[in-house]
Amino acid sequence: PTTSPTPSPTPTPTTSFNTAEYQQSAYAVSAGAITAYQNGASGQGVKIGIIDSGINPNLAEFAGRIDMQNSGDVAGNRGISDEGGHGTAVSAVAAAARNNSGTMGVAYNATIVSMRADDPGSCADTSEDGGCYFLDSDIAEGIAIAHAAGARVINMSLGGGSPNAAVIAAIQAAVADGVVFVISAGNDGETPEGGNPDPFALVPAQQ
């Protein structure tokens, strides 16, 4: 009797992450994020809390990946819409979609918990001394809500003076639960970059 040949296994499709979209995402490239992608990491199942000026919820880059139930405005009742644009840009760096358009976020499958914390009207001030302004009480509340919502990473691309005790306490409570904080060192750093970090970043790092 003849025997049937053993069928060849179906080859596993390979995915190339080194696309034009990836190459245009300088922050992902500089972080070497492609290594994480090749090992199966994409941010899937992870919530990122972003304390900033809000987010544009209508962009395709964030479709279906904003935790609308827990996101909100802790400084007023304006919703999560972004007057200054900074929060949207930060959210895109963190989690813009991998959709072969523009750039992609480092954790392109992550869910965003957007906490709008800019003091009402401050982002609309484009004068030399103007710009988005954040009160410590609102920052602390944003941290607490993002923490309670299950964020595993909380980003605060903010700078300025030393955070007050309420902010420190909110950070410490989240860190005790394993939350990772990302806080910008400030835009005032000289060589080496970040060599003179703002107290807003330095003080929590020293706790």
Short mmCIF file of N, CA and C in Angstrom, two decimals, residues 15-159:
data_model
loop_
_atom_site.label_atom_id
_atom_site.label_comp_id
_atom_site.label_asym_id
_atom_site.label_seq_id
_atom_site.Cartn_x
_atom_site.Cartn_y
_atom_site.Cartn_z
N THR A 15 5.67 39.29 9.97
CA THR A 15 5.24 40.68 9.90
C THR A 15 6.47 41.57 9.92
N SER A 16 6.54 42.47 8.97
CA SER A 16 7.65 43.42 8.96
C SER A 16 7.21 44.69 9.69
N PHE A 17 7.91 45.00 10.75
CA PHE A 17 7.59 46.22 11.49
C PHE A 17 8.43 47.40 11.00
N ASN A 18 9.44 47.11 10.19
CA ASN A 18 10.31 48.18 9.73
C ASN A 18 9.71 48.87 8.51
N THR A 19 8.58 49.52 8.74
CA THR A 19 7.82 50.17 7.68
C THR A 19 8.15 51.66 7.61
N ALA A 20 7.64 52.30 6.57
CA ALA A 20 7.83 53.75 6.46
C ALA A 20 7.20 54.46 7.65
N GLU A 21 6.05 53.96 8.10
CA GLU A 21 5.38 54.57 9.26
C GLU A 21 6.27 54.48 10.49
N TYR A 22 6.88 53.32 10.71
CA TYR A 22 7.78 53.15 11.86
C TYR A 22 8.98 54.09 11.73
N GLN A 23 9.58 54.16 10.55
CA GLN A 23 10.77 54.99 10.36
C GLN A 23 10.47 56.47 10.56
N GLN A 24 9.21 56.86 10.32
CA GLN A 24 8.83 58.26 10.54
C GLN A 24 8.52 58.56 12.00
N SER A 25 8.47 57.51 12.82
CA SER A 25 8.17 57.66 14.25
C SER A 25 9.49 57.70 15.01
N ALA A 26 10.14 58.86 14.98
CA ALA A 26 11.50 58.97 15.49
C ALA A 26 11.63 58.50 16.94
N TYR A 27 10.62 58.77 17.75
CA TYR A 27 10.67 58.38 19.16
C TYR A 27 10.68 56.86 19.31
N ALA A 28 9.92 56.15 18.47
CA ALA A 28 9.91 54.69 18.52
C ALA A 28 11.24 54.13 18.02
N VAL A 29 11.78 54.74 16.97
CA VAL A 29 13.05 54.28 16.43
C VAL A 29 14.17 54.48 17.45
N SER A 30 14.21 55.67 18.06
CA SER A 30 15.29 55.96 19.02
C SER A 30 15.19 55.07 20.25
N ALA A 31 13.98 54.61 20.57
CA ALA A 31 13.80 53.71 21.71
C ALA A 31 14.06 52.25 21.34
N GLY A 32 14.28 51.98 20.07
CA GLY A 32 14.48 50.61 19.63
C GLY A 32 13.23 49.76 19.81
N ALA A 33 12.06 50.37 19.66
CA ALA A 33 10.81 49.68 19.93
C ALA A 33 10.59 48.49 19.02
N ILE A 34 11.23 48.46 17.86
CA ILE A 34 11.03 47.36 16.93
C ILE A 34 11.40 46.02 17.56
N THR A 35 12.36 46.02 18.46
CA THR A 35 12.73 44.77 19.13
C THR A 35 11.58 44.24 19.96
N ALA A 36 10.87 45.14 20.65
CA ALA A 36 9.70 44.72 21.43
C ALA A 36 8.60 44.21 20.51
N TYR A 37 8.38 44.89 19.39
CA TYR A 37 7.35 44.45 18.45
C TYR A 37 7.64 43.05 17.93
N GLN A 38 8.89 42.81 17.58
CA GLN A 38 9.28 41.51 17.03
C GLN A 38 9.12 40.39 18.06
N ASN A 39 9.05 40.76 19.33
CA ASN A 39 8.84 39.78 20.39
C ASN A 39 7.41 39.76 20.90
N GLY A 40 6.52 40.39 20.14
CA GLY A 40 5.09 40.28 20.43
C GLY A 40 4.48 41.38 21.25
N ALA A 41 5.25 42.39 21.64
CA ALA A 41 4.71 43.48 22.45
C ALA A 41 4.13 44.57 21.54
N SER A 42 2.95 45.07 21.93
CA SER A 42 2.33 46.13 21.14
C SER A 42 1.56 47.11 22.03
N GLY A 43 1.51 46.82 23.32
CA GLY A 43 0.68 47.62 24.22
C GLY A 43 -0.70 47.04 24.41
N GLN A 44 -1.02 45.97 23.72
CA GLN A 44 -2.34 45.34 23.82
C GLN A 44 -2.65 44.98 25.28
N GLY A 45 -3.83 45.41 25.75
CA GLY A 45 -4.24 45.10 27.11
C GLY A 45 -3.68 46.02 28.17
N VAL A 46 -2.91 47.02 27.77
CA VAL A 46 -2.29 47.96 28.72
C VAL A 46 -2.98 49.31 28.63
N LYS A 47 -3.27 49.90 29.78
CA LYS A 47 -3.80 51.25 29.82
C LYS A 47 -2.69 52.23 30.17
N ILE A 48 -2.66 53.33 29.43
CA ILE A 48 -1.71 54.40 29.69
C ILE A 48 -2.49 55.64 30.12
N GLY A 49 -2.23 56.12 31.33
CA GLY A 49 -2.85 57.35 31.80
C GLY A 49 -2.02 58.53 31.34
N ILE A 50 -2.65 59.52 30.74
CA ILE A 50 -1.93 60.70 30.26
C ILE A 50 -2.56 61.93 30.90
N ILE A 51 -1.79 62.56 31.79
CA ILE A 51 -2.23 63.79 32.47
C ILE A 51 -1.71 64.95 31.64
N ASP A 52 -2.61 65.65 30.96
CA ASP A 52 -2.14 66.68 30.03
C ASP A 52 -3.31 67.60 29.68
N SER A 53 -3.31 68.09 28.45
CA SER A 53 -4.32 69.07 28.03
C SER A 53 -5.49 68.42 27.31
N GLY A 54 -5.64 67.11 27.44
CA GLY A 54 -6.74 66.41 26.80
C GLY A 54 -6.29 65.66 25.57
N ILE A 55 -7.25 65.33 24.72
CA ILE A 55 -6.97 64.56 23.51
C ILE A 55 -8.06 64.86 22.50
N ASN A 56 -7.72 64.77 21.22
CA ASN A 56 -8.73 64.90 20.17
C ASN A 56 -9.34 63.51 19.94
N PRO A 57 -10.55 63.27 20.44
CA PRO A 57 -11.11 61.93 20.36
C PRO A 57 -11.60 61.55 18.97
N ASN A 58 -11.58 62.50 18.03
CA ASN A 58 -12.10 62.24 16.70
C ASN A 58 -11.05 61.74 15.72
N LEU A 59 -9.79 61.70 16.15
CA LEU A 59 -8.73 61.25 15.26
C LEU A 59 -8.78 59.74 15.09
N ALA A 60 -8.57 59.29 13.86
CA ALA A 60 -8.56 57.85 13.58
C ALA A 60 -7.44 57.15 14.33
N GLU A 61 -6.40 57.88 14.67
CA GLU A 61 -5.26 57.29 15.38
C GLU A 61 -5.66 56.69 16.73
N PHE A 62 -6.76 57.18 17.30
CA PHE A 62 -7.16 56.72 18.63
C PHE A 62 -8.51 55.97 18.62
N ALA A 63 -9.01 55.66 17.44
CA ALA A 63 -10.34 55.07 17.32
C ALA A 63 -10.46 53.79 18.14
N GLY A 64 -11.43 53.77 19.04
CA GLY A 64 -11.70 52.58 19.83
C GLY A 64 -10.72 52.32 20.95
N ARG A 65 -9.77 53.24 21.17
CA ARG A 65 -8.73 52.97 22.18
C ARG A 65 -8.60 54.08 23.22
N ILE A 66 -9.66 54.86 23.38
CA ILE A 66 -9.73 55.81 24.50
C ILE A 66 -10.73 55.26 25.50
N ASP A 67 -10.30 55.14 26.73
CA ASP A 67 -11.20 54.67 27.79
C ASP A 67 -12.13 55.83 28.15
N MET A 68 -13.23 55.94 27.41
CA MET A 68 -14.12 57.07 27.58
C MET A 68 -14.82 57.06 28.94
N GLN A 69 -15.02 55.89 29.51
CA GLN A 69 -15.70 55.81 30.80
C GLN A 69 -14.88 56.47 31.90
N ASN A 70 -13.56 56.34 31.83
CA ASN A 70 -12.72 56.86 32.90
C ASN A 70 -11.97 58.14 32.54
N SER A 71 -11.91 58.49 31.26
CA SER A 71 -11.25 59.73 30.86
C SER A 71 -12.14 60.92 31.18
N GLY A 72 -11.54 62.08 31.38
CA GLY A 72 -12.35 63.25 31.66
C GLY A 72 -11.53 64.48 31.98
N ASP A 73 -12.22 65.53 32.33
CA ASP A 73 -11.63 66.84 32.64
C ASP A 73 -11.65 67.03 34.15
N VAL A 74 -10.48 67.01 34.77
CA VAL A 74 -10.42 67.17 36.22
C VAL A 74 -10.29 68.64 36.63
N ALA A 75 -10.20 69.53 35.66
CA ALA A 75 -10.06 70.96 35.97
C ALA A 75 -11.30 71.76 35.61
N GLY A 76 -12.31 71.11 35.06
CA GLY A 76 -13.52 71.81 34.66
C GLY A 76 -14.56 70.83 34.17
N ASN A 77 -15.39 71.27 33.25
CA ASN A 77 -16.42 70.39 32.68
C ASN A 77 -16.43 70.51 31.16
N ARG A 78 -15.23 70.54 30.56
CA ARG A 78 -15.07 70.76 29.13
C ARG A 78 -15.01 69.47 28.33
N GLY A 79 -15.05 68.33 28.99
CA GLY A 79 -14.81 67.09 28.28
C GLY A 79 -13.33 66.91 28.03
N ILE A 80 -12.96 65.93 27.21
CA ILE A 80 -11.53 65.63 27.03
C ILE A 80 -10.93 66.35 25.83
N SER A 81 -11.73 67.14 25.09
CA SER A 81 -11.19 67.81 23.91
C SER A 81 -9.98 68.66 24.28
N ASP A 82 -9.08 68.81 23.32
CA ASP A 82 -7.76 69.37 23.57
C ASP A 82 -7.62 70.76 22.94
N GLU A 83 -7.58 71.78 23.79
CA GLU A 83 -7.47 73.16 23.29
C GLU A 83 -6.06 73.48 22.82
N GLY A 84 -5.07 72.98 23.53
CA GLY A 84 -3.70 73.34 23.20
C GLY A 84 -3.02 72.42 22.21
N GLY A 85 -3.47 71.17 22.11
CA GLY A 85 -2.86 70.23 21.19
C GLY A 85 -1.74 69.39 21.78
N HIS A 86 -1.22 69.82 22.93
CA HIS A 86 -0.08 69.11 23.51
C HIS A 86 -0.47 67.71 23.97
N GLY A 87 -1.61 67.58 24.62
CA GLY A 87 -2.03 66.27 25.10
C GLY A 87 -2.25 65.29 23.97
N THR A 88 -2.78 65.78 22.85
CA THR A 88 -3.00 64.92 21.68
C THR A 88 -1.67 64.44 21.12
N ALA A 89 -0.70 65.36 21.05
CA ALA A 89 0.62 64.99 20.54
C ALA A 89 1.29 63.95 21.43
N VAL A 90 1.20 64.15 22.74
CA VAL A 90 1.80 63.19 23.68
C VAL A 90 1.11 61.83 23.57
N SER A 91 -0.21 61.86 23.45
CA SER A 91 -0.97 60.61 23.30
C SER A 91 -0.57 59.87 22.02
N ALA A 92 -0.28 60.63 20.97
CA ALA A 92 0.13 60.02 19.71
C ALA A 92 1.49 59.36 19.84
N VAL A 93 2.41 60.00 20.53
CA VAL A 93 3.73 59.40 20.76
C VAL A 93 3.56 58.08 21.52
N ALA A 94 2.66 58.07 22.48
CA ALA A 94 2.47 56.88 23.29
C ALA A 94 1.71 55.79 22.56
N ALA A 95 0.65 56.15 21.83
CA ALA A 95 -0.27 55.10 21.40
C ALA A 95 -1.01 55.36 20.09
N ALA A 96 -0.49 56.19 19.20
CA ALA A 96 -1.15 56.35 17.90
C ALA A 96 -1.19 55.00 17.17
N ALA A 97 -2.20 54.80 16.37
CA ALA A 97 -2.41 53.51 15.72
C ALA A 97 -1.32 53.16 14.72
N ARG A 98 -1.09 51.88 14.57
CA ARG A 98 -0.21 51.37 13.51
C ARG A 98 -1.12 51.10 12.31
N ASN A 99 -1.25 52.10 11.44
CA ASN A 99 -2.23 52.03 10.35
C ASN A 99 -1.65 52.47 9.01
N ASN A 100 -0.31 52.44 8.93
CA ASN A 100 0.36 52.81 7.68
C ASN A 100 0.05 54.24 7.24
N SER A 101 -0.16 55.10 8.23
CA SER A 101 -0.44 56.51 7.93
C SER A 101 0.27 57.38 8.95
N GLY A 102 1.08 58.31 8.48
CA GLY A 102 1.76 59.23 9.39
C GLY A 102 2.75 58.50 10.28
N THR A 103 2.55 58.64 11.58
CA THR A 103 3.43 57.98 12.55
C THR A 103 2.61 57.04 13.43
N MET A 104 3.31 56.20 14.17
CA MET A 104 2.65 55.26 15.07
C MET A 104 3.18 55.45 16.48
N GLY A 105 2.37 55.11 17.47
CA GLY A 105 2.80 55.23 18.85
C GLY A 105 3.71 54.09 19.25
N VAL A 106 4.50 54.31 20.28
CA VAL A 106 5.39 53.26 20.77
C VAL A 106 4.57 52.04 21.20
N ALA A 107 3.47 52.27 21.90
CA ALA A 107 2.57 51.18 22.31
C ALA A 107 1.28 51.32 21.51
N TYR A 108 1.33 50.96 20.25
CA TYR A 108 0.27 51.32 19.30
C TYR A 108 -1.06 50.61 19.54
N ASN A 109 -1.09 49.59 20.37
CA ASN A 109 -2.35 48.92 20.67
C ASN A 109 -2.86 49.24 22.08
N ALA A 110 -2.20 50.11 22.78
CA ALA A 110 -2.58 50.43 24.16
C ALA A 110 -3.86 51.26 24.19
N THR A 111 -4.51 51.24 25.36
CA THR A 111 -5.70 52.06 25.60
C THR A 111 -5.30 53.29 26.40
N ILE A 112 -5.87 54.43 26.06
CA ILE A 112 -5.51 55.70 26.70
C ILE A 112 -6.57 56.11 27.72
N VAL A 113 -6.12 56.45 28.91
CA VAL A 113 -6.98 57.11 29.90
C VAL A 113 -6.53 58.57 29.90
N SER A 114 -7.31 59.42 29.26
CA SER A 114 -6.92 60.82 29.09
C SER A 114 -7.51 61.67 30.19
N MET A 115 -6.64 62.28 30.99
CA MET A 115 -7.07 63.16 32.07
C MET A 115 -6.71 64.60 31.69
N ARG A 116 -7.72 65.37 31.32
CA ARG A 116 -7.48 66.76 30.98
C ARG A 116 -7.34 67.57 32.27
N ALA A 117 -6.20 68.21 32.44
CA ALA A 117 -5.92 68.90 33.70
C ALA A 117 -5.46 70.33 33.52
N ASP A 118 -5.47 70.86 32.29
CA ASP A 118 -5.03 72.24 32.08
C ASP A 118 -6.05 73.21 32.69
N ASP A 119 -5.54 74.24 33.36
CA ASP A 119 -6.40 75.24 33.98
C ASP A 119 -7.22 75.92 32.88
N PRO A 120 -8.54 76.02 33.03
CA PRO A 120 -9.39 76.57 31.96
C PRO A 120 -8.89 77.92 31.44
N GLY A 121 -8.74 77.99 30.13
CA GLY A 121 -8.32 79.22 29.47
C GLY A 121 -6.83 79.38 29.31
N SER A 122 -6.05 78.62 30.07
CA SER A 122 -4.60 78.84 30.04
C SER A 122 -3.98 78.43 28.70
N CYS A 123 -4.47 77.37 28.09
CA CYS A 123 -3.88 76.92 26.82
C CYS A 123 -4.19 77.88 25.67
N ALA A 124 -5.22 78.69 25.85
CA ALA A 124 -5.59 79.65 24.80
C ALA A 124 -4.70 80.89 24.83
N ASP A 125 -3.93 81.06 25.91
CA ASP A 125 -3.06 82.23 26.05
C ASP A 125 -1.76 81.97 25.29
N THR A 126 -1.62 82.61 24.14
CA THR A 126 -0.44 82.40 23.30
C THR A 126 0.61 83.48 23.48
N SER A 127 0.46 84.31 24.51
CA SER A 127 1.46 85.35 24.76
C SER A 127 2.78 84.72 25.19
N GLU A 128 3.83 85.55 25.23
CA GLU A 128 5.16 85.04 25.58
C GLU A 128 5.17 84.37 26.94
N ASP A 129 4.41 84.88 27.88
CA ASP A 129 4.39 84.32 29.22
C ASP A 129 3.21 83.36 29.43
N GLY A 130 2.46 83.12 28.34
CA GLY A 130 1.27 82.27 28.46
C GLY A 130 1.58 80.80 28.23
N GLY A 131 0.54 80.03 28.04
CA GLY A 131 0.68 78.60 27.82
C GLY A 131 -0.10 77.80 28.84
N CYS A 132 -0.23 76.53 28.58
CA CYS A 132 -1.01 75.67 29.46
C CYS A 132 -0.45 75.68 30.88
N TYR A 133 -1.36 75.77 31.83
CA TYR A 133 -1.00 75.85 33.25
C TYR A 133 -1.78 74.77 33.98
N PHE A 134 -1.13 74.11 34.91
CA PHE A 134 -1.75 72.99 35.61
C PHE A 134 -1.64 73.19 37.12
N LEU A 135 -2.74 73.03 37.82
CA LEU A 135 -2.74 73.12 39.28
C LEU A 135 -2.42 71.76 39.88
N ASP A 136 -1.65 71.76 40.96
CA ASP A 136 -1.28 70.49 41.59
C ASP A 136 -2.50 69.68 42.02
N SER A 137 -3.54 70.36 42.47
CA SER A 137 -4.74 69.64 42.91
C SER A 137 -5.36 68.85 41.76
N ASP A 138 -5.35 69.43 40.54
CA ASP A 138 -5.90 68.75 39.38
C ASP A 138 -5.00 67.61 38.93
N ILE A 139 -3.71 67.82 39.00
CA ILE A 139 -2.77 66.75 38.64
C ILE A 139 -2.94 65.57 39.57
N ALA A 140 -3.04 65.84 40.86
CA ALA A 140 -3.20 64.77 41.84
C ALA A 140 -4.48 63.99 41.59
N GLU A 141 -5.57 64.71 41.28
CA GLU A 141 -6.84 64.03 41.01
C GLU A 141 -6.75 63.19 39.75
N GLY A 142 -6.08 63.72 38.74
CA GLY A 142 -5.90 62.96 37.50
C GLY A 142 -5.12 61.68 37.72
N ILE A 143 -4.07 61.76 38.52
CA ILE A 143 -3.29 60.57 38.84
C ILE A 143 -4.15 59.53 39.54
N ALA A 144 -4.92 59.98 40.53
CA ALA A 144 -5.76 59.07 41.31
C ALA A 144 -6.79 58.36 40.43
N ILE A 145 -7.40 59.11 39.49
CA ILE A 145 -8.41 58.51 38.63
C ILE A 145 -7.78 57.52 37.66
N ALA A 146 -6.65 57.91 37.06
CA ALA A 146 -5.97 57.00 36.14
C ALA A 146 -5.53 55.73 36.85
N HIS A 147 -5.05 55.89 38.06
CA HIS A 147 -4.64 54.74 38.89
C HIS A 147 -5.83 53.82 39.14
N ALA A 148 -6.94 54.39 39.56
CA ALA A 148 -8.14 53.60 39.86
C ALA A 148 -8.69 52.94 38.60
N ALA A 149 -8.46 53.55 37.44
CA ALA A 149 -8.96 53.00 36.17
C ALA A 149 -8.11 51.85 35.66
N GLY A 150 -7.00 51.58 36.34
CA GLY A 150 -6.16 50.45 35.96
C GLY A 150 -5.00 50.79 35.06
N ALA A 151 -4.62 52.08 34.98
CA ALA A 151 -3.46 52.44 34.18
C ALA A 151 -2.20 51.79 34.75
N ARG A 152 -1.41 51.19 33.88
CA ARG A 152 -0.15 50.59 34.31
C ARG A 152 1.02 51.54 34.11
N VAL A 153 0.81 52.55 33.27
CA VAL A 153 1.80 53.60 33.04
C VAL A 153 1.05 54.92 33.11
N ILE A 154 1.62 55.91 33.78
CA ILE A 154 1.04 57.25 33.81
C ILE A 154 2.10 58.23 33.33
N ASN A 155 1.74 58.98 32.29
CA ASN A 155 2.66 59.93 31.69
C ASN A 155 2.27 61.36 32.06
N MET A 156 3.25 62.13 32.48
CA MET A 156 3.04 63.57 32.73
C MET A 156 4.16 64.34 32.04
N SER A 157 3.90 64.77 30.83
CA SER A 157 4.88 65.57 30.10
C SER A 157 4.71 67.03 30.52
N LEU A 158 4.95 67.26 31.78
CA LEU A 158 4.77 68.57 32.40
C LEU A 158 6.08 69.00 33.04
N GLY A 159 6.25 70.28 33.21
CA GLY A 159 7.44 70.78 33.89
C GLY A 159 7.05 71.87 34.86
#
